[in-house]
PDB file of C-alpha atoms in Angstrom:
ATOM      1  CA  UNK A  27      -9.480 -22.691  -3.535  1.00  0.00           C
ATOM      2  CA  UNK A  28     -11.740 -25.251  -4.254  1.00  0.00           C
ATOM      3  CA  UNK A  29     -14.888 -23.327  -4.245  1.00  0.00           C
ATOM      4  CA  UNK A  30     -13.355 -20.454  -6.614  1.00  0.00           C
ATOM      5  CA  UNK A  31     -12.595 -23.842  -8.722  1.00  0.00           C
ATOM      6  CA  UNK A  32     -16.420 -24.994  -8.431  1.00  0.00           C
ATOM      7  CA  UNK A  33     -17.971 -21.806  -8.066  1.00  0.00           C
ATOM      8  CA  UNK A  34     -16.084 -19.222 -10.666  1.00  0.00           C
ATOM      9  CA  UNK A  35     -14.559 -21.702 -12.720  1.00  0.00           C
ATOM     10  CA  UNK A  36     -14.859 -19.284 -15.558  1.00  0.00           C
ATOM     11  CA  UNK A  37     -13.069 -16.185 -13.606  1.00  0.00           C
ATOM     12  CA  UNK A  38      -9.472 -15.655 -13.577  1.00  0.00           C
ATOM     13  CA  UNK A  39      -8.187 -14.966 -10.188  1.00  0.00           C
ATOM     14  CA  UNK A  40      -6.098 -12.535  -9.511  1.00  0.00           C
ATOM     15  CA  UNK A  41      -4.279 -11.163  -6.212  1.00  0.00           C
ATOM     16  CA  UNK A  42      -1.487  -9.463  -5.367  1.00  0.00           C
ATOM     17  CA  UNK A  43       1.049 -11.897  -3.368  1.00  0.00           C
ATOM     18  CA  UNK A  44       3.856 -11.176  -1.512  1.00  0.00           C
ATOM     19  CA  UNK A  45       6.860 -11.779  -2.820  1.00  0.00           C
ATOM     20  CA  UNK A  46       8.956 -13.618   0.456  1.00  0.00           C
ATOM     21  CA  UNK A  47       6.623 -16.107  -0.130  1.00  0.00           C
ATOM     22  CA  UNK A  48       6.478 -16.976  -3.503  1.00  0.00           C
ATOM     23  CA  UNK A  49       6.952 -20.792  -3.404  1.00  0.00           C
ATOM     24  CA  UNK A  50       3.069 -21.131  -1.716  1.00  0.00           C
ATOM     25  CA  UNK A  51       1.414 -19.278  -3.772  1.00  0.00           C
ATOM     26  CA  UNK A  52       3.236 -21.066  -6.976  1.00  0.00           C
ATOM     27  CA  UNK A  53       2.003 -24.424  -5.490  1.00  0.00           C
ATOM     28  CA  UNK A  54      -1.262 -23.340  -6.163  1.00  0.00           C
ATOM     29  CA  UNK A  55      -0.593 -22.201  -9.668  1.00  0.00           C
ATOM     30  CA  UNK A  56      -0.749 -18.534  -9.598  1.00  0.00           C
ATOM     31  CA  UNK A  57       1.593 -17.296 -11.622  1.00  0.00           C
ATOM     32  CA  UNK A  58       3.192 -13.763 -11.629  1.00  0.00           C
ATOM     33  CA  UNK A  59       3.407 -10.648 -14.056  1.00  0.00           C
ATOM     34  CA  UNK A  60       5.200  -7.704 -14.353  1.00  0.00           C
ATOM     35  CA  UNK A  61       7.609  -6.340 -11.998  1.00  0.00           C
ATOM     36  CA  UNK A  62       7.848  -6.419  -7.577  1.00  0.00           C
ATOM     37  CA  UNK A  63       6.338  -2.721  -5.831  1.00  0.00           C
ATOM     38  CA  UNK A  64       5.981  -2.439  -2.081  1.00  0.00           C
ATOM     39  CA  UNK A  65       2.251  -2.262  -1.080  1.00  0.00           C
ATOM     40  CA  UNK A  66       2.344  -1.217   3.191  1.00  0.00           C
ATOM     41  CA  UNK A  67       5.827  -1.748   3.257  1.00  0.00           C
ATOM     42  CA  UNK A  68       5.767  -4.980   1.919  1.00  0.00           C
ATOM     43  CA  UNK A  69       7.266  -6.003  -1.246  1.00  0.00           C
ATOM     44  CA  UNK A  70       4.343  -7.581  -3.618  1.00  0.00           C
ATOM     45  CA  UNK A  71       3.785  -8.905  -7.191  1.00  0.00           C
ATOM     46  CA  UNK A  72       1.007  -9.066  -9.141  1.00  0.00           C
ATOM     47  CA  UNK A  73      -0.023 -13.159  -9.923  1.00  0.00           C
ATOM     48  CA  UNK A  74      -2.920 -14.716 -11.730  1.00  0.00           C
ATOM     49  CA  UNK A  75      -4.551 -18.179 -12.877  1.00  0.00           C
ATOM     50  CA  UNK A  76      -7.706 -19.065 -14.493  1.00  0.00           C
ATOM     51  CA  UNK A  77      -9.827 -21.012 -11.861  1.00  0.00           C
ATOM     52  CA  UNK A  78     -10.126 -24.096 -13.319  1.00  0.00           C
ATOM     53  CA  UNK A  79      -6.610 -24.403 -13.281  1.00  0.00           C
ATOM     54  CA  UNK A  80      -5.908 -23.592  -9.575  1.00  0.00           C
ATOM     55  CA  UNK A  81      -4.148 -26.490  -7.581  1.00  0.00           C
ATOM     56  CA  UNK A  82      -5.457 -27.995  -4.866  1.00  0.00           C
ATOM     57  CA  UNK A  83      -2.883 -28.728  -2.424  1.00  0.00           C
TER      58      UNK A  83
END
């Protein structure tokens, strides 16, 4: 996290996160959008943050 902070501060970052974890990747600012799908079996959502605002936990 902190190099995408250093090195892309400009980029948005965005991932698509699994939802039974939701609580890390909200630590780290990442916020989500639009609705849950299942990606492999696995139930994901899409989240996103501008790099300069990523936590660093």
């Amino acid at each position: 996290m902190a190099i995408l902070k250093v090195h892309y501060r400009d980029a948005t970052i965005e991932i698509d996160a699994q939802t039974q974890v939701r609580k890390f990747y909200e630590k780290f600012g990442l916020i989500a959008e639009g609705q849950p799908y299942t990606d492999l079996g696995a139930e994901v959502i899409k989240r996103h943050a501008p790099a300069k605002k990523l936590v660093l936990a």
